């Protein structure tokens, strides 16, 4: 594809220096980002307000909190840090309670619909910013140490792809813990019998490395043999 005199793509307006073979790098990154977003949100399907809010792990990880967190992360990195704030009001940022992990859980007053709406609007805003500015656009992350806060939108987009994908994986595990529903590819791999056999194979492999409890099995036999030898 030819470039305009300013070195930008006729299709997306992004710098030609960000292009790779095959699909445009911007399109690839935004596609993977959206897959992570969709996977995380899908983990809420069919659950009541209690189950999406309750802490599932000892450190309080919960599904709706992940949605809230991911929305704020994208708006901060792909909006605020490149001079394109969304205008969304985030009370946990305004009062600094974000530094006490207030973005990782939903208060009783925060509705599921409002947080999901924020999540969806954040995606639209951030994608538009990326397509408008391109990967080479300068960025500055105010909460990073001064010596490394200057970066690019492309670097922050890669960071967001990684973070959202990580949290989508967390959401899969949380959902499986709540009601046993597996992740996105669960049903593609096999039915109930296949998964039962699969779990048994994994357990058998782990059992081969299990340390017998003290006084059990081989340890008892060895002790009996030693006692017998001493008696004789």
PDB file of C-alpha atoms in Angstrom:
ATOM      1  CA  UNK A   1       0.000   0.000   0.000  1.00  0.00           C
ATOM      2  CA  UNK A   2       1.327   3.442  -0.890  1.00  0.00           C
ATOM      3  CA  UNK A   3       1.779   6.058   1.778  1.00  0.00           C
ATOM      4  CA  UNK A   4       0.547   9.589   1.816  1.00  0.00           C
ATOM      5  CA  UNK A   5       3.190  12.358   1.718  1.00  0.00           C
ATOM      6  CA  UNK A   6       3.036  12.492   5.517  1.00  0.00           C
ATOM      7  CA  UNK A   7       3.857   8.770   5.815  1.00  0.00           C
ATOM      8  CA  UNK A   8       0.443   7.610   6.962  1.00  0.00           C
ATOM      9  CA  UNK A   9      -1.663   4.771   5.649  1.00  0.00           C
ATOM     10  CA  UNK A  10      -4.534   5.643   3.302  1.00  0.00           C
ATOM     11  CA  UNK A  11      -6.687   3.065   5.143  1.00  0.00           C
ATOM     12  CA  UNK A  12      -6.199   3.759   8.811  1.00  0.00           C
ATOM     13  CA  UNK A  13      -4.244   6.990   9.098  1.00  0.00           C
ATOM     14  CA  UNK A  14      -1.572   5.270  11.185  1.00  0.00           C
ATOM     15  CA  UNK A  15       2.145   5.440  10.573  1.00  0.00           C
ATOM     16  CA  UNK A  16       3.518   3.116   7.886  1.00  0.00           C
ATOM     17  CA  UNK A  17       6.315   2.239  10.337  1.00  0.00           C
ATOM     18  CA  UNK A  18       3.759   0.236  12.341  1.00  0.00           C
ATOM     19  CA  UNK A  19       2.775  -2.028   9.433  1.00  0.00           C
ATOM     20  CA  UNK A  20       3.717  -5.702   9.305  1.00  0.00           C
ATOM     21  CA  UNK A  21       3.033  -8.464   6.814  1.00  0.00           C
ATOM     22  CA  UNK A  22      -0.598  -9.514   6.653  1.00  0.00           C
ATOM     23  CA  UNK A  23      -3.284  -7.579   8.501  1.00  0.00           C
ATOM     24  CA  UNK A  24      -2.401  -4.142   9.718  1.00  0.00           C
ATOM     25  CA  UNK A  25      -0.806  -4.256  13.158  1.00  0.00           C
ATOM     26  CA  UNK A  26      -3.414  -1.865  14.566  1.00  0.00           C
ATOM     27  CA  UNK A  27      -6.211  -4.140  13.384  1.00  0.00           C
ATOM     28  CA  UNK A  28      -4.493  -7.193  14.860  1.00  0.00           C
ATOM     29  CA  UNK A  29      -3.922  -5.577  18.245  1.00  0.00           C
ATOM     30  CA  UNK A  30      -7.454  -4.223  18.479  1.00  0.00           C
ATOM     31  CA  UNK A  31      -8.863  -7.614  17.468  1.00  0.00           C
ATOM     32  CA  UNK A  32      -6.965  -9.393  20.238  1.00  0.00           C
ATOM     33  CA  UNK A  33      -7.952  -6.675  22.680  1.00  0.00           C
ATOM     34  CA  UNK A  34     -11.610  -7.122  21.767  1.00  0.00           C
ATOM     35  CA  UNK A  35     -11.379 -10.896  22.134  1.00  0.00           C
ATOM     36  CA  UNK A  36     -10.145 -10.391  25.685  1.00  0.00           C
ATOM     37  CA  UNK A  37     -12.886  -7.883  26.422  1.00  0.00           C
ATOM     38  CA  UNK A  38     -15.570 -10.208  25.072  1.00  0.00           C
ATOM     39  CA  UNK A  39     -14.241 -13.186  27.016  1.00  0.00           C
ATOM     40  CA  UNK A  40     -14.196 -11.303  30.292  1.00  0.00           C
ATOM     41  CA  UNK A  41     -17.719  -9.962  29.863  1.00  0.00           C
ATOM     42  CA  UNK A  42     -19.073 -13.350  28.781  1.00  0.00           C
ATOM     43  CA  UNK A  43     -17.999 -14.801  32.138  1.00  0.00           C
ATOM     44  CA  UNK A  44     -20.872 -12.840  33.729  1.00  0.00           C
ATOM     45  CA  UNK A  45     -23.549 -14.414  31.529  1.00  0.00           C
ATOM     46  CA  UNK A  46     -26.320 -16.145  33.444  1.00  0.00           C
ATOM     47  CA  UNK A  47     -25.087 -15.175  36.908  1.00  0.00           C
ATOM     48  CA  UNK A  48     -27.022 -13.133  39.449  1.00  0.00           C
ATOM     49  CA  UNK A  49     -25.782  -9.917  41.020  1.00  0.00           C
ATOM     50  CA  UNK A  50     -24.503 -11.719  44.088  1.00  0.00           C
ATOM     51  CA  UNK A  51     -22.291 -14.170  42.223  1.00  0.00           C
ATOM     52  CA  UNK A  52     -20.725 -11.539  39.961  1.00  0.00           C
ATOM     53  CA  UNK A  53     -19.828  -9.425  43.011  1.00  0.00           C
ATOM     54  CA  UNK A  54     -18.732 -11.922  45.654  1.00  0.00           C
ATOM     55  CA  UNK A  55     -15.010 -12.520  46.264  1.00  0.00           C
ATOM     56  CA  UNK A  56     -13.937 -15.918  44.932  1.00  0.00           C
ATOM     57  CA  UNK A  57     -10.253 -15.910  45.902  1.00  0.00           C
ATOM     58  CA  UNK A  58      -8.552 -15.099  49.230  1.00  0.00           C
ATOM     59  CA  UNK A  59      -7.461 -11.721  47.851  1.00  0.00           C
ATOM     60  CA  UNK A  60     -11.015 -10.759  46.856  1.00  0.00           C
ATOM     61  CA  UNK A  61     -10.960 -11.270  43.083  1.00  0.00           C
ATOM     62  CA  UNK A  62     -14.489 -11.072  41.676  1.00  0.00           C
ATOM     63  CA  UNK A  63     -16.059 -10.879  38.235  1.00  0.00           C
ATOM     64  CA  UNK A  64     -17.714  -7.460  38.298  1.00  0.00           C
ATOM     65  CA  UNK A  65     -14.601  -5.987  39.883  1.00  0.00           C
ATOM     66  CA  UNK A  66     -12.550  -7.215  36.926  1.00  0.00           C
ATOM     67  CA  UNK A  67     -14.972  -5.474  34.563  1.00  0.00           C
ATOM     68  CA  UNK A  68     -14.670  -2.243  36.550  1.00  0.00           C
ATOM     69  CA  UNK A  69     -10.879  -2.492  36.690  1.00  0.00           C
ATOM     70  CA  UNK A  70     -10.405  -3.218  32.986  1.00  0.00           C
ATOM     71  CA  UNK A  71     -12.650  -0.311  31.984  1.00  0.00           C
ATOM     72  CA  UNK A  72     -10.573   2.099  34.052  1.00  0.00           C
ATOM     73  CA  UNK A  73      -7.230   0.706  32.891  1.00  0.00           C
ATOM     74  CA  UNK A  74      -8.128   1.221  29.236  1.00  0.00           C
ATOM     75  CA  UNK A  75      -9.418   4.738  29.775  1.00  0.00           C
ATOM     76  CA  UNK A  76      -6.268   5.654  31.687  1.00  0.00           C
ATOM     77  CA  UNK A  77      -3.722   4.218  29.258  1.00  0.00           C
ATOM     78  CA  UNK A  78      -5.462   4.620  25.898  1.00  0.00           C
ATOM     79  CA  UNK A  79      -7.228   7.882  26.703  1.00  0.00           C
ATOM     80  CA  UNK A  80      -5.796  10.033  29.470  1.00  0.00           C
ATOM     81  CA  UNK A  81      -2.163   9.151  28.752  1.00  0.00           C
ATOM     82  CA  UNK A  82      -2.384  10.359  25.145  1.00  0.00           C
ATOM     83  CA  UNK A  83      -4.370  13.524  25.798  1.00  0.00           C
ATOM     84  CA  UNK A  84      -7.730  12.040  24.851  1.00  0.00           C
ATOM     85  CA  UNK A  85      -9.719  11.791  28.115  1.00  0.00           C
ATOM     86  CA  UNK A  86     -13.125  10.187  27.744  1.00  0.00           C
ATOM     87  CA  UNK A  87     -15.011  12.512  30.061  1.00  0.00           C
ATOM     88  CA  UNK A  88     -16.239   9.514  32.060  1.00  0.00           C
ATOM     89  CA  UNK A  89     -16.468  10.161  35.792  1.00  0.00           C
ATOM     90  CA  UNK A  90     -14.615   7.543  37.845  1.00  0.00           C
ATOM     91  CA  UNK A  91     -15.240   8.290  41.548  1.00  0.00           C
ATOM     92  CA  UNK A  92     -12.551   5.816  42.658  1.00  0.00           C
ATOM     93  CA  UNK A  93      -9.994   7.831  40.691  1.00  0.00           C
ATOM     94  CA  UNK A  94     -11.286  11.207  41.870  1.00  0.00           C
ATOM     95  CA  UNK A  95     -11.012  10.292  45.555  1.00  0.00           C
ATOM     96  CA  UNK A  96      -7.747   8.315  45.165  1.00  0.00           C
ATOM     97  CA  UNK A  97      -9.349   5.163  46.575  1.00  0.00           C
ATOM     98  CA  UNK A  98      -8.056   3.404  43.460  1.00  0.00           C
ATOM     99  CA  UNK A  99      -4.742   3.131  45.302  1.00  0.00           C
ATOM    100  CA  UNK A 100      -6.577   1.039  47.918  1.00  0.00           C
ATOM    101  CA  UNK A 101      -7.872  -1.270  45.150  1.00  0.00           C
ATOM    102  CA  UNK A 102     -11.313   0.374  45.003  1.00  0.00           C
ATOM    103  CA  UNK A 103     -11.337  -0.311  41.251  1.00  0.00           C
ATOM    104  CA  UNK A 104     -11.211  -4.065  41.873  1.00  0.00           C
ATOM    105  CA  UNK A 105     -14.693  -4.504  43.352  1.00  0.00           C
ATOM    106  CA  UNK A 106     -18.169  -3.076  42.994  1.00  0.00           C
ATOM    107  CA  UNK A 107     -19.750  -1.208  45.876  1.00  0.00           C
ATOM    108  CA  UNK A 108     -23.332  -2.016  46.786  1.00  0.00           C
ATOM    109  CA  UNK A 109     -24.391   1.283  45.190  1.00  0.00           C
ATOM    110  CA  UNK A 110     -22.658   0.631  41.866  1.00  0.00           C
ATOM    111  CA  UNK A 111     -25.029  -1.188  39.566  1.00  0.00           C
ATOM    112  CA  UNK A 112     -24.011  -3.986  37.265  1.00  0.00           C
ATOM    113  CA  UNK A 113     -25.631  -2.197  34.323  1.00  0.00           C
ATOM    114  CA  UNK A 114     -23.675   1.000  34.980  1.00  0.00           C
ATOM    115  CA  UNK A 115     -20.311  -0.783  35.207  1.00  0.00           C
ATOM    116  CA  UNK A 116     -20.952  -2.893  32.110  1.00  0.00           C
ATOM    117  CA  UNK A 117     -22.029   0.269  30.295  1.00  0.00           C
ATOM    118  CA  UNK A 118     -18.807   1.992  31.335  1.00  0.00           C
ATOM    119  CA  UNK A 119     -16.831  -1.038  30.135  1.00  0.00           C
ATOM    120  CA  UNK A 120     -18.482  -0.944  26.720  1.00  0.00           C
ATOM    121  CA  UNK A 121     -18.108   2.827  26.309  1.00  0.00           C
ATOM    122  CA  UNK A 122     -14.453   2.596  27.303  1.00  0.00           C
ATOM    123  CA  UNK A 123     -13.857   0.088  24.505  1.00  0.00           C
ATOM    124  CA  UNK A 124     -15.458   2.341  21.902  1.00  0.00           C
ATOM    125  CA  UNK A 125     -13.563   5.419  23.071  1.00  0.00           C
ATOM    126  CA  UNK A 126     -10.181   3.702  23.260  1.00  0.00           C
ATOM    127  CA  UNK A 127     -10.471   2.021  19.875  1.00  0.00           C
ATOM    128  CA  UNK A 128     -11.348   5.365  18.295  1.00  0.00           C
ATOM    129  CA  UNK A 129      -8.320   7.003  19.918  1.00  0.00           C
ATOM    130  CA  UNK A 130      -5.974   4.291  18.666  1.00  0.00           C
ATOM    131  CA  UNK A 131      -7.277   4.565  15.114  1.00  0.00           C
ATOM    132  CA  UNK A 132      -7.154   8.357  15.215  1.00  0.00           C
ATOM    133  CA  UNK A 133      -3.639   8.768  16.607  1.00  0.00           C
ATOM    134  CA  UNK A 134      -1.783   5.632  15.507  1.00  0.00           C
ATOM    135  CA  UNK A 135       0.754   3.526  17.339  1.00  0.00           C
ATOM    136  CA  UNK A 136       3.595   6.045  17.131  1.00  0.00           C
ATOM    137  CA  UNK A 137       1.694   8.774  18.975  1.00  0.00           C
ATOM    138  CA  UNK A 138       3.583  10.020  22.048  1.00  0.00           C
ATOM    139  CA  UNK A 139       2.172   9.124  25.446  1.00  0.00           C
ATOM    140  CA  UNK A 140       2.968  10.033  29.029  1.00  0.00           C
ATOM    141  CA  UNK A 141       1.792   7.939  31.989  1.00  0.00           C
ATOM    142  CA  UNK A 142       1.445  10.328  34.915  1.00  0.00           C
ATOM    143  CA  UNK A 143       1.601   7.667  37.652  1.00  0.00           C
ATOM    144  CA  UNK A 144       4.805   6.033  36.353  1.00  0.00           C
ATOM    145  CA  UNK A 145       8.251   7.090  37.639  1.00  0.00           C
ATOM    146  CA  UNK A 146       9.307  10.276  35.868  1.00  0.00           C
ATOM    147  CA  UNK A 147      12.331   8.719  34.204  1.00  0.00           C
ATOM    148  CA  UNK A 148      10.199   6.237  32.240  1.00  0.00           C
ATOM    149  CA  UNK A 149       6.769   7.794  31.938  1.00  0.00           C
ATOM    150  CA  UNK A 150       7.315   8.915  28.336  1.00  0.00           C
ATOM    151  CA  UNK A 151       6.247   6.175  25.921  1.00  0.00           C
ATOM    152  CA  UNK A 152       4.036   5.615  22.868  1.00  0.00           C
ATOM    153  CA  UNK A 153       0.409   4.728  22.320  1.00  0.00           C
ATOM    154  CA  UNK A 154       1.538   1.517  20.635  1.00  0.00           C
ATOM    155  CA  UNK A 155       3.432   0.412  23.727  1.00  0.00           C
ATOM    156  CA  UNK A 156       0.418   1.145  25.927  1.00  0.00           C
ATOM    157  CA  UNK A 157      -1.890  -0.718  23.542  1.00  0.00           C
ATOM    158  CA  UNK A 158       0.299  -3.823  23.771  1.00  0.00           C
ATOM    159  CA  UNK A 159       0.219  -3.469  27.553  1.00  0.00           C
ATOM    160  CA  UNK A 160      -3.583  -3.296  27.515  1.00  0.00           C
ATOM    161  CA  UNK A 161      -3.892  -6.339  25.243  1.00  0.00           C
ATOM    162  CA  UNK A 162      -1.770  -8.306  27.722  1.00  0.00           C
ATOM    163  CA  UNK A 163      -3.627  -7.052  30.789  1.00  0.00           C
ATOM    164  CA  UNK A 164      -7.121  -7.563  29.422  1.00  0.00           C
ATOM    165  CA  UNK A 165      -6.224 -11.062  28.219  1.00  0.00           C
ATOM    166  CA  UNK A 166      -4.812 -11.892  31.645  1.00  0.00           C
ATOM    167  CA  UNK A 167      -7.990 -10.747  33.380  1.00  0.00           C
ATOM    168  CA  UNK A 168     -10.152 -12.636  30.868  1.00  0.00           C
ATOM    169  CA  UNK A 169      -8.288 -15.762  31.963  1.00  0.00           C
ATOM    170  CA  UNK A 170      -8.931 -14.872  35.588  1.00  0.00           C
ATOM    171  CA  UNK A 171     -12.616 -14.502  34.757  1.00  0.00           C
ATOM    172  CA  UNK A 172     -12.742 -17.959  33.149  1.00  0.00           C
ATOM    173  CA  UNK A 173     -11.322 -19.516  36.316  1.00  0.00           C
ATOM    174  CA  UNK A 174     -13.650 -17.547  38.588  1.00  0.00           C
ATOM    175  CA  UNK A 175     -16.669 -18.625  36.553  1.00  0.00           C
ATOM    176  CA  UNK A 176     -15.602 -22.269  36.637  1.00  0.00           C
ATOM    177  CA  UNK A 177     -15.199 -21.989  40.398  1.00  0.00           C
ATOM    178  CA  UNK A 178     -18.679 -20.503  40.810  1.00  0.00           C
ATOM    179  CA  UNK A 179     -20.730 -22.992  38.797  1.00  0.00           C
ATOM    180  CA  UNK A 180     -18.375 -25.270  36.857  1.00  0.00           C
ATOM    181  CA  UNK A 181     -18.851 -23.584  33.496  1.00  0.00           C
ATOM    182  CA  UNK A 182     -15.626 -23.847  31.529  1.00  0.00           C
ATOM    183  CA  UNK A 183     -13.916 -21.255  29.386  1.00  0.00           C
ATOM    184  CA  UNK A 184     -14.530 -20.263  25.803  1.00  0.00           C
ATOM    185  CA  UNK A 185     -13.133 -23.442  24.212  1.00  0.00           C
ATOM    186  CA  UNK A 186     -14.521 -25.868  26.804  1.00  0.00           C
ATOM    187  CA  UNK A 187     -17.257 -27.394  24.665  1.00  0.00           C
ATOM    188  CA  UNK A 188     -15.062 -27.545  21.555  1.00  0.00           C
ATOM    189  CA  UNK A 189     -12.691 -30.019  23.205  1.00  0.00           C
ATOM    190  CA  UNK A 190     -15.241 -32.633  24.265  1.00  0.00           C
ATOM    191  CA  UNK A 191     -18.342 -33.573  26.182  1.00  0.00           C
ATOM    192  CA  UNK A 192     -18.795 -34.520  29.815  1.00  0.00           C
ATOM    193  CA  UNK A 193     -17.219 -37.978  29.412  1.00  0.00           C
ATOM    194  CA  UNK A 194     -14.152 -36.518  27.696  1.00  0.00           C
ATOM    195  CA  UNK A 195     -13.646 -33.996  30.482  1.00  0.00           C
ATOM    196  CA  UNK A 196     -14.092 -36.651  33.175  1.00  0.00           C
ATOM    197  CA  UNK A 197     -11.415 -38.807  31.556  1.00  0.00           C
ATOM    198  CA  UNK A 198      -9.181 -35.789  31.005  1.00  0.00           C
ATOM    199  CA  UNK A 199      -9.397 -34.797  34.665  1.00  0.00           C
ATOM    200  CA  UNK A 200      -8.652 -38.380  35.721  1.00  0.00           C
ATOM    201  CA  UNK A 201      -5.517 -38.458  33.559  1.00  0.00           C
ATOM    202  CA  UNK A 202      -4.257 -35.235  35.089  1.00  0.00           C
ATOM    203  CA  UNK A 203      -4.986 -36.457  38.606  1.00  0.00           C
ATOM    204  CA  UNK A 204      -3.172 -39.752  37.955  1.00  0.00           C
ATOM    205  CA  UNK A 205      -0.100 -37.900  36.719  1.00  0.00           C
ATOM    206  CA  UNK A 206      -0.123 -35.726  39.829  1.00  0.00           C
ATOM    207  CA  UNK A 207      -0.652 -38.742  42.106  1.00  0.00           C
ATOM    208  CA  UNK A 208       2.579 -40.243  40.812  1.00  0.00           C
ATOM    209  CA  UNK A 209       4.391 -37.402  42.575  1.00  0.00           C
ATOM    210  CA  UNK A 210       2.320 -37.297  45.756  1.00  0.00           C
ATOM    211  CA  UNK A 211       4.303 -37.661  48.971  1.00  0.00           C
ATOM    212  CA  UNK A 212       2.696 -40.361  51.152  1.00  0.00           C
ATOM    213  CA  UNK A 213       1.527 -39.113  54.543  1.00  0.00           C
ATOM    214  CA  UNK A 214       3.845 -39.964  57.416  1.00  0.00           C
ATOM    215  CA  UNK A 215       3.255 -43.503  58.669  1.00  0.00           C
ATOM    216  CA  UNK A 216       1.548 -44.599  55.431  1.00  0.00           C
ATOM    217  CA  UNK A 217       2.243 -47.264  52.862  1.00  0.00           C
ATOM    218  CA  UNK A 218       5.848 -47.757  51.896  1.00  0.00           C
ATOM    219  CA  UNK A 219       7.025 -46.001  55.014  1.00  0.00           C
ATOM    220  CA  UNK A 220       5.178 -48.527  57.230  1.00  0.00           C
ATOM    221  CA  UNK A 221       6.515 -51.450  55.263  1.00  0.00           C
ATOM    222  CA  UNK A 222      10.057 -50.186  55.576  1.00  0.00           C
ATOM    223  CA  UNK A 223       9.593 -49.683  59.301  1.00  0.00           C
ATOM    224  CA  UNK A 224       8.155 -53.193  59.728  1.00  0.00           C
ATOM    225  CA  UNK A 225      11.108 -54.680  57.876  1.00  0.00           C
ATOM    226  CA  UNK A 226      13.526 -52.797  60.085  1.00  0.00           C
ATOM    227  CA  UNK A 227      11.733 -53.960  63.235  1.00  0.00           C
ATOM    228  CA  UNK A 228      11.800 -57.541  62.054  1.00  0.00           C
ATOM    229  CA  UNK A 229      15.466 -57.360  61.325  1.00  0.00           C
ATOM    230  CA  UNK A 230      16.175 -56.017  64.769  1.00  0.00           C
ATOM    231  CA  UNK A 231      14.100 -58.779  66.450  1.00  0.00           C
ATOM    232  CA  UNK A 232      15.945 -61.485  64.617  1.00  0.00           C
TER     233      UNK A 232
END
